[in-house]
Amino acid sequence: MVAFTEESDRSGLGFSNEGAAMRQLDMFSQPKKAALKQAGGCDITPVGKRRDGGTRYWCLTHKADATAKYGRPAMACRAAHLPPILPHEILDLDLDQYPGGVGLWGAVPPVYDTTRLPLDFGIHVHARRDSDGDKHIDTTYRAVRLIGHQLPTEGLLISEIDAVYYMVSSVFGFDMRDVRCTIVDIRILTKTGSASTRTADISAQVAARILAIRLLGSEILFAQHKKP
C-alpha cells in the first residue's frame, strides 16, 4: 500500500504504487528507539523531523499522520475515527477486463443537499468494457484494489480516504511525487514534483497500462491503453 502525504502540517493518505526509495536515516535521531505511544488503538512512533525542527509522528496501525501542534505526538492519528475497511468492502478491479477505460475519484458529501438520499463517501468507480459502451461498473466503494497482468502481483490498493485526500491536494495545487519511507516501509506521495514527473513515475511501474492520470474537476481518471 501507499500513502499520500505532504511535506507540511497537512497530511494525506495513500495511493498505491511502487516508488523511488528515499533515504532519510540521517535525519532521524535514534531510529531504533521508537518510544511508541499507545492511544485509542493507535501505534504512534516518531519518524523524523519536520522542516520547522519539530518531530513528525506516524501511526503504524492506521498508516496516517499523528503529528500534533509544535511537533508533538497527537492523542490519536488523523484516521483513528474511521471504521476499518472490511474485505467485502474492497472492489477487486481487473483492468484487463475493462479496456474501454476506468475512472476513479473521491466521492464526498455535498455541502448542501435537498434530497433524502444516502450521502456518498468513498471511491466512485466507472468502468467500461468498450470505450463507447455503457458503464459496466457505476458504484461507490470504500476501497479499490487495481489488478492486471502488468501490475504488481498484490495489486494497487486505494482507500476511500486516499482518493479524497488526493482530490483535496489537487484542488490546492499540490503536485505529488512517489517516494518510499524507509522507517515504516510504506510508499508516500509528497506534494513535491511535477505532473509530468508523477505520470512518468507511475506509468513506469504499471508498464504503460495507465495511459494518463489527470484531474477533471474532482475526478481522478485512469485511462488505459486498448489491447492490440
Tab-separated table of N, CA and C in Angstrom, residues 23-145:
chain	number	residue	atom	x	y	z
A	23	ARG	N	16.051	7.807	1.060
A	23	ARG	CA	16.872	7.501	2.221
A	23	ARG	C	16.909	8.712	3.145
A	24	GLN	N	16.395	8.549	4.357
A	24	GLN	CA	16.353	9.653	5.295
A	24	GLN	C	16.917	9.257	6.658
A	25	LEU	N	17.623	8.172	6.744
A	25	LEU	CA	18.069	7.680	8.038
A	25	LEU	C	18.916	8.703	8.778
A	26	ASP	N	19.658	9.539	8.019
A	26	ASP	CA	20.499	10.515	8.689
A	26	ASP	C	19.681	11.628	9.329
A	27	MET	N	18.405	11.736	8.994
A	27	MET	CA	17.546	12.772	9.552
A	27	MET	C	16.911	12.333	10.864
A	28	PHE	N	17.003	11.052	11.185
A	28	PHE	CA	16.293	10.526	12.338
A	28	PHE	C	17.253	10.304	13.506
A	29	SER	N	16.901	10.857	14.645
A	29	SER	CA	17.699	10.609	15.839
A	29	SER	C	17.216	9.330	16.501
A	30	GLN	N	18.138	8.450	16.821
A	30	GLN	CA	17.842	7.171	17.473
A	30	GLN	C	16.698	6.424	16.781
A	31	PRO	N	16.854	6.082	15.503
A	31	PRO	CA	15.765	5.447	14.765
A	31	PRO	C	15.336	4.108	15.335
A	32	LYS	N	16.225	3.449	16.104
A	32	LYS	CA	15.861	2.140	16.653
A	32	LYS	C	15.116	2.243	17.986
A	33	LYS	N	15.063	3.483	18.527
A	33	LYS	CA	14.347	3.685	19.793
A	33	LYS	C	13.022	4.373	19.486
A	34	ALA	N	12.043	3.598	19.129
A	34	ALA	CA	10.792	4.153	18.630
A	34	ALA	C	9.784	4.468	19.698
A	35	ALA	N	10.077	4.547	20.940
A	35	ALA	CA	9.216	5.017	22.034
A	35	ALA	C	7.761	5.155	21.619
A	36	LEU	N	7.096	4.032	21.488
A	36	LEU	CA	5.738	4.019	20.965
A	36	LEU	C	4.748	4.625	21.939
A	37	LYS	N	3.764	5.310	21.377
A	37	LYS	CA	2.698	5.894	22.186
A	37	LYS	C	1.397	5.201	21.802
A	38	GLN	N	0.789	4.512	22.755
A	38	GLN	CA	-0.465	3.817	22.514
A	38	GLN	C	-1.620	4.732	22.900
A	39	ALA	N	-2.530	5.005	21.963
A	39	ALA	CA	-3.665	5.886	22.256
A	39	ALA	C	-4.833	5.472	21.385
A	40	GLY	N	-5.870	4.931	22.006
A	40	GLY	CA	-7.090	4.608	21.282
A	40	GLY	C	-6.884	3.698	20.090
A	41	GLY	N	-6.051	2.674	20.232
A	41	GLY	CA	-5.816	1.777	19.112
A	41	GLY	C	-4.697	2.227	18.204
A	42	CYS	N	-4.225	3.451	18.374
A	42	CYS	CA	-3.137	3.955	17.541
A	42	CYS	C	-1.793	3.433	18.048
A	43	ASP	N	-0.869	3.259	17.133
A	43	ASP	CA	0.501	2.865	17.456
A	43	ASP	C	1.394	3.956	16.882
A	44	ILE	N	1.669	4.979	17.682
A	44	ILE	CA	2.305	6.202	17.207
A	44	ILE	C	3.797	6.181	17.504
A	45	THR	N	4.587	6.476	16.486
A	45	THR	CA	6.037	6.444	16.629
A	45	THR	C	6.652	7.641	15.916
A	46	PRO	N	7.759	8.186	16.413
A	46	PRO	CA	8.431	9.287	15.717
A	46	PRO	C	9.114	8.789	14.452
A	47	VAL	N	9.011	9.566	13.390
A	47	VAL	CA	9.618	9.176	12.113
A	47	VAL	C	10.428	10.325	11.517
A	48	GLY	N	11.102	11.069	12.367
A	48	GLY	CA	11.992	12.086	11.847
A	48	GLY	C	11.564	13.497	12.168
A	49	LYS	N	12.174	14.436	11.479
A	49	LYS	CA	11.977	15.851	11.759
A	49	LYS	C	11.184	16.545	10.659
A	50	ARG	N	10.408	17.551	11.078
A	50	ARG	CA	9.725	18.414	10.136
A	50	ARG	C	10.665	19.541	9.725
A	51	ARG	N	10.221	20.338	8.758
A	51	ARG	CA	11.070	21.435	8.301
A	51	ARG	C	11.294	22.486	9.381
A	52	ASP	N	10.341	22.608	10.314
A	52	ASP	CA	10.489	23.608	11.373
A	52	ASP	C	11.270	23.075	12.570
A	53	GLY	N	11.796	21.870	12.467
A	53	GLY	CA	12.584	21.292	13.538
A	53	GLY	C	11.812	20.412	14.485
A	54	GLY	N	10.486	20.461	14.414
A	54	GLY	CA	9.670	19.597	15.254
A	54	GLY	C	9.728	18.156	14.788
A	55	THR	N	9.222	17.272	15.605
A	55	THR	CA	9.232	15.846	15.268
A	55	THR	C	7.974	15.474	14.501
A	56	ARG	N	8.116	14.594	13.535
A	56	ARG	CA	6.980	14.079	12.781
A	56	ARG	C	6.620	12.698	13.330
A	57	TYR	N	5.341	12.470	13.563
A	57	TYR	CA	4.866	11.202	14.110
A	57	TYR	C	3.938	10.509	13.120
A	58	TRP	N	3.973	9.171	13.164
A	58	TRP	CA	3.198	8.353	12.226
A	58	TRP	C	2.516	7.231	12.995
A	59	CYS	N	1.276	6.918	12.623
A	59	CYS	CA	0.544	5.821	13.249
A	59	CYS	C	0.728	4.560	12.415
A	60	LEU	N	1.345	3.557	13.002
A	60	LEU	CA	1.580	2.304	12.291
A	60	LEU	C	0.305	1.489	12.140
A	61	THR	N	-0.671	1.709	13.019
A	61	THR	CA	-1.920	0.952	12.949
A	61	THR	C	-2.782	1.404	11.782
A	62	HIS	N	-2.994	2.721	11.685
A	62	HIS	CA	-3.892	3.261	10.665
A	62	HIS	C	-3.151	3.840	9.469
A	63	LYS	N	-1.807	3.835	9.538
A	63	LYS	CA	-0.978	4.373	8.461
A	63	LYS	C	-1.401	5.800	8.124
A	64	ALA	N	-1.337	6.650	9.137
A	64	ALA	CA	-1.758	8.036	8.989
A	64	ALA	C	-0.880	8.949	9.834
A	65	ASP	N	-0.883	10.230	9.490
A	65	ASP	CA	-0.124	11.217	10.238
A	65	ASP	C	-0.662	11.335	11.661
A	66	ALA	N	0.238	11.468	12.613
A	66	ALA	CA	-0.153	11.584	14.021
A	66	ALA	C	0.644	12.683	14.708
A	67	THR	N	0.909	13.752	13.972
A	67	THR	CA	1.680	14.865	14.495
A	67	THR	C	0.752	15.973	14.961
A	68	ALA	N	0.889	16.380	16.214
A	68	ALA	CA	0.095	17.477	16.752
A	68	ALA	C	0.865	18.789	16.612
A	69	LYS	N	0.284	19.861	17.111
A	69	LYS	CA	0.899	21.179	17.020
A	69	LYS	C	2.249	21.198	17.725
A	70	TYR	N	3.166	21.976	17.151
A	70	TYR	CA	4.519	22.137	17.692
A	70	TYR	C	5.326	20.842	17.656
A	71	GLY	N	4.975	19.928	16.751
A	71	GLY	CA	5.754	18.708	16.599
A	71	GLY	C	5.653	17.755	17.750
A	72	ARG	N	4.490	17.693	18.372
A	72	ARG	CA	4.261	16.762	19.474
A	72	ARG	C	3.384	15.611	19.006
A	73	PRO	N	3.458	14.437	19.653
A	73	PRO	CA	2.603	13.317	19.241
A	73	PRO	C	1.141	13.617	19.560
A	74	ALA	N	0.266	13.323	18.625
A	74	ALA	CA	-1.165	13.535	18.830
A	74	ALA	C	-1.734	12.447	19.735
A	75	MET	N	-2.864	12.731	20.352
A	75	MET	CA	-3.534	11.730	21.173
A	75	MET	C	-4.052	10.587	20.307
A	76	ALA	N	-4.400	10.904	19.068
A	76	ALA	CA	-4.855	9.894	18.108
A	76	ALA	C	-4.503	10.392	16.721
A	77	CYS	N	-4.288	9.482	15.792
A	77	CYS	CA	-3.914	9.874	14.439
A	77	CYS	C	-5.129	10.400	13.678
A	78	ARG	N	-4.879	10.893	12.470
A	78	ARG	CA	-5.939	11.529	11.697
A	78	ARG	C	-6.897	10.542	11.049
A	79	ALA	N	-6.622	9.263	11.177
A	79	ALA	CA	-7.529	8.258	10.616
A	79	ALA	C	-8.115	7.356	11.691
A	80	ALA	N	-7.892	7.698	12.965
A	80	ALA	CA	-8.348	6.831	14.054
A	80	ALA	C	-9.866	6.740	14.132
A	81	HIS	N	-10.561	7.774	13.649
A	81	HIS	CA	-12.024	7.793	13.744
A	81	HIS	C	-12.699	7.000	12.632
A	82	LEU	N	-11.928	6.582	11.642
A	82	LEU	CA	-12.514	5.866	10.507
A	82	LEU	C	-12.685	4.390	10.842
A	83	PRO	N	-13.848	3.819	10.545
A	83	PRO	CA	-14.023	2.382	10.786
A	83	PRO	C	-13.121	1.587	9.854
A	84	PRO	N	-12.617	0.441	10.291
A	84	PRO	CA	-11.741	-0.357	9.428
A	84	PRO	C	-12.471	-0.819	8.179
A	85	ILE	N	-11.742	-0.893	7.082
A	85	ILE	CA	-12.326	-1.355	5.821
A	85	ILE	C	-12.333	-2.876	5.817
A	86	LEU	N	-13.507	-3.456	5.688
A	86	LEU	CA	-13.652	-4.906	5.707
A	86	LEU	C	-13.390	-5.484	4.318
A	87	PRO	N	-13.000	-6.749	4.244
A	87	PRO	CA	-12.683	-7.354	2.944
A	87	PRO	C	-13.808	-7.239	1.923
A	88	HIS	N	-15.059	-7.373	2.363
A	88	HIS	CA	-16.157	-7.330	1.395
A	88	HIS	C	-16.447	-5.910	0.906
A	89	GLU	N	-15.785	-4.909	1.507
A	89	GLU	CA	-15.968	-3.522	1.080
A	89	GLU	C	-14.910	-3.087	0.074
A	90	ILE	N	-14.053	-4.013	-0.324
A	90	ILE	CA	-12.986	-3.719	-1.281
A	90	ILE	C	-13.352	-4.303	-2.644
A	91	LEU	N	-13.319	-3.466	-3.667
A	91	LEU	CA	-13.563	-3.930	-5.033
A	91	LEU	C	-12.243	-4.351	-5.664
A	92	ASP	N	-12.161	-5.591	-6.124
A	92	ASP	CA	-11.016	-6.043	-6.907
A	92	ASP	C	-11.313	-5.740	-8.369
A	93	LEU	N	-10.625	-4.751	-8.909
A	93	LEU	CA	-10.907	-4.260	-10.260
A	93	LEU	C	-9.793	-4.687	-11.207
A	94	ASP	N	-10.106	-5.610	-12.098
A	94	ASP	CA	-9.136	-6.126	-13.064
A	94	ASP	C	-9.136	-5.221	-14.292
A	95	LEU	N	-8.075	-4.449	-14.468
A	95	LEU	CA	-8.002	-3.520	-15.592
A	95	LEU	C	-8.014	-4.233	-16.932
A	96	ASP	N	-7.550	-5.478	-16.959
A	96	ASP	CA	-7.542	-6.226	-18.213
A	96	ASP	C	-8.951	-6.475	-18.734
A	97	GLN	N	-9.930	-6.442	-17.841
A	97	GLN	CA	-11.312	-6.712	-18.231
A	97	GLN	C	-12.039	-5.458	-18.712
A	98	TYR	N	-11.392	-4.291	-18.587
A	98	TYR	CA	-12.067	-3.040	-18.939
A	98	TYR	C	-11.180	-2.172	-19.831
A	99	PRO	N	-10.914	-2.641	-21.059
A	99	PRO	CA	-10.080	-1.859	-21.977
A	99	PRO	C	-10.739	-0.559	-22.411
A	100	GLY	N	-12.046	-0.419	-22.167
A	100	GLY	CA	-12.738	0.813	-22.537
A	100	GLY	C	-12.426	1.985	-21.631
A	101	GLY	N	-11.814	1.729	-20.479
A	101	GLY	CA	-11.440	2.818	-19.583
A	101	GLY	C	-11.986	2.639	-18.190
A	102	VAL	N	-11.239	3.126	-17.232
A	102	VAL	CA	-11.621	3.065	-15.823
A	102	VAL	C	-11.436	4.449	-15.215
A	103	GLY	N	-12.440	4.930	-14.501
A	103	GLY	CA	-12.355	6.219	-13.822
A	103	GLY	C	-12.585	6.050	-12.336
A	104	LEU	N	-11.723	6.657	-11.529
A	104	LEU	CA	-11.857	6.615	-10.072
A	104	LEU	C	-11.774	8.041	-9.545
A	105	TRP	N	-12.642	8.403	-8.615
A	105	TRP	CA	-12.496	9.699	-7.977
A	105	TRP	C	-13.073	9.678	-6.573
A	106	GLY	N	-12.580	10.594	-5.765
A	106	GLY	CA	-13.048	10.677	-4.393
A	106	GLY	C	-14.459	11.222	-4.332
A	107	ALA	N	-15.363	10.464	-3.726
A	107	ALA	CA	-16.751	10.890	-3.570
A	107	ALA	C	-16.930	11.461	-2.172
A	108	VAL	N	-17.335	12.718	-2.093
A	108	VAL	CA	-17.525	13.372	-0.798
A	108	VAL	C	-18.954	13.890	-0.696
A	109	PRO	N	-19.501	14.001	0.513
A	109	PRO	CA	-20.862	14.514	0.681
A	109	PRO	C	-20.968	15.950	0.180
A	110	PRO	N	-22.110	16.333	-0.371
A	110	PRO	CA	-22.285	17.708	-0.853
A	110	PRO	C	-22.343	18.698	0.305
A	111	VAL	N	-21.997	19.941	0.021
A	111	VAL	CA	-22.089	20.982	1.041
A	111	VAL	C	-23.545	21.238	1.405
A	112	TYR	N	-24.434	21.154	0.410
A	112	TYR	CA	-25.860	21.393	0.643
A	112	TYR	C	-26.638	20.371	-0.163
A	113	ASP	N	-27.548	19.670	0.469
A	113	ASP	CA	-28.292	18.594	-0.189
A	113	ASP	C	-29.763	18.690	0.207
A	114	THR	N	-30.635	18.858	-0.792
A	114	THR	CA	-32.072	18.973	-0.517
A	114	THR	C	-32.779	17.632	-0.591
A	115	THR	N	-32.046	16.566	-0.906
A	115	THR	CA	-32.668	15.249	-1.024
A	115	THR	C	-32.555	14.497	0.295
A	116	ARG	N	-33.179	13.343	0.340
A	116	ARG	CA	-33.069	12.450	1.490
A	116	ARG	C	-32.268	11.196	1.132
A	117	LEU	N	-31.538	11.277	0.033
A	117	LEU	CA	-30.751	10.134	-0.415
A	117	LEU	C	-29.527	9.953	0.486
A	118	PRO	N	-29.034	8.717	0.593
A	118	PRO	CA	-27.830	8.482	1.404
A	118	PRO	C	-26.648	9.284	0.874
A	119	LEU	N	-25.823	9.793	1.770
A	119	LEU	CA	-24.648	10.551	1.366
A	119	LEU	C	-23.566	9.604	0.863
A	120	ASP	N	-22.893	10.028	-0.181
A	120	ASP	CA	-21.872	9.209	-0.817
A	120	ASP	C	-20.500	9.593	-0.284
A	121	PHE	N	-19.736	8.606	0.159
A	121	PHE	CA	-18.365	8.845	0.591
A	121	PHE	C	-17.555	7.610	0.258
A	122	GLY	N	-16.437	7.808	-0.407
A	122	GLY	CA	-15.605	6.675	-0.778
A	122	GLY	C	-14.953	6.899	-2.128
A	123	ILE	N	-14.819	5.831	-2.891
A	123	ILE	CA	-14.244	5.896	-4.233
A	123	ILE	C	-15.329	5.528	-5.225
A	124	HIS	N	-15.715	6.476	-6.057
A	124	HIS	CA	-16.709	6.171	-7.081
A	124	HIS	C	-15.984	5.617	-8.301
A	125	VAL	N	-16.513	4.539	-8.837
A	125	VAL	CA	-15.847	3.803	-9.909
A	125	VAL	C	-16.715	3.774	-11.156
A	126	HIS	N	-16.125	4.137	-12.285
A	126	HIS	CA	-16.715	3.909	-13.595
A	126	HIS	C	-15.793	2.968	-14.358
A	127	ALA	N	-16.342	1.944	-14.971
A	127	ALA	CA	-15.534	1.006	-15.755
A	127	ALA	C	-16.325	0.587	-16.983
A	128	ARG	N	-15.669	0.641	-18.137
A	128	ARG	CA	-16.299	0.273	-19.405
A	128	ARG	C	-15.492	-0.820	-20.088
A	129	ARG	N	-16.197	-1.774	-20.652
A	129	ARG	CA	-15.522	-2.805	-21.449
A	129	ARG	C	-15.179	-2.267	-22.834
A	130	ASP	N	-16.006	-1.374	-23.355
A	130	ASP	CA	-15.758	-0.719	-24.640
A	130	ASP	C	-15.785	0.786	-24.425
A	131	SER	N	-14.907	1.499	-25.116
A	131	SER	CA	-14.808	2.938	-24.900
A	131	SER	C	-16.108	3.663	-25.195
A	132	ASP	N	-16.899	3.153	-26.132
A	132	ASP	CA	-18.168	3.791	-26.478
A	132	ASP	C	-19.360	3.079	-25.849
A	133	GLY	N	-19.088	2.091	-25.008
A	133	GLY	CA	-20.165	1.313	-24.414
A	133	GLY	C	-20.663	1.892	-23.104
A	134	ASP	N	-21.672	1.246	-22.547
A	134	ASP	CA	-22.222	1.667	-21.263
A	134	ASP	C	-21.255	1.328	-20.133
A	135	LYS	N	-21.431	1.994	-19.018
A	135	LYS	CA	-20.605	1.710	-17.840
A	135	LYS	C	-21.010	0.359	-17.251
A	136	HIS	N	-20.047	-0.545	-17.141
A	136	HIS	CA	-20.301	-1.845	-16.530
A	136	HIS	C	-20.299	-1.732	-15.007
A	137	ILE	N	-19.522	-0.788	-14.489
A	137	ILE	CA	-19.494	-0.506	-13.051
A	137	ILE	C	-19.747	0.982	-12.855
A	138	ASP	N	-20.683	1.314	-11.996
A	138	ASP	CA	-21.005	2.707	-11.673
A	138	ASP	C	-21.447	2.748	-10.207
A	139	THR	N	-20.491	2.541	-9.304
A	139	THR	CA	-20.793	2.356	-7.889
A	139	THR	C	-19.680	2.964	-7.037
A	140	THR	N	-19.995	3.234	-5.779
A	140	THR	CA	-19.022	3.765	-4.828
A	140	THR	C	-18.589	2.675	-3.851
A	141	TYR	N	-17.281	2.580	-3.624
A	141	TYR	CA	-16.714	1.569	-2.734
A	141	TYR	C	-15.814	2.244	-1.707
A	142	ARG	N	-15.564	1.551	-0.606
A	142	ARG	CA	-14.667	2.085	0.417
A	142	ARG	C	-13.203	1.923	0.022
A	143	ALA	N	-12.914	0.947	-0.811
A	143	ALA	CA	-11.544	0.747	-1.276
A	143	ALA	C	-11.588	-0.004	-2.599
A	144	VAL	N	-10.559	0.215	-3.404
A	144	VAL	CA	-10.450	-0.456	-4.699
A	144	VAL	C	-9.041	-1.009	-4.829
A	145	ARG	N	-8.946	-2.279	-5.218
A	145	ARG	CA	-7.647	-2.883	-5.495
A	145	ARG	C	-7.543	-3.079	-7.003
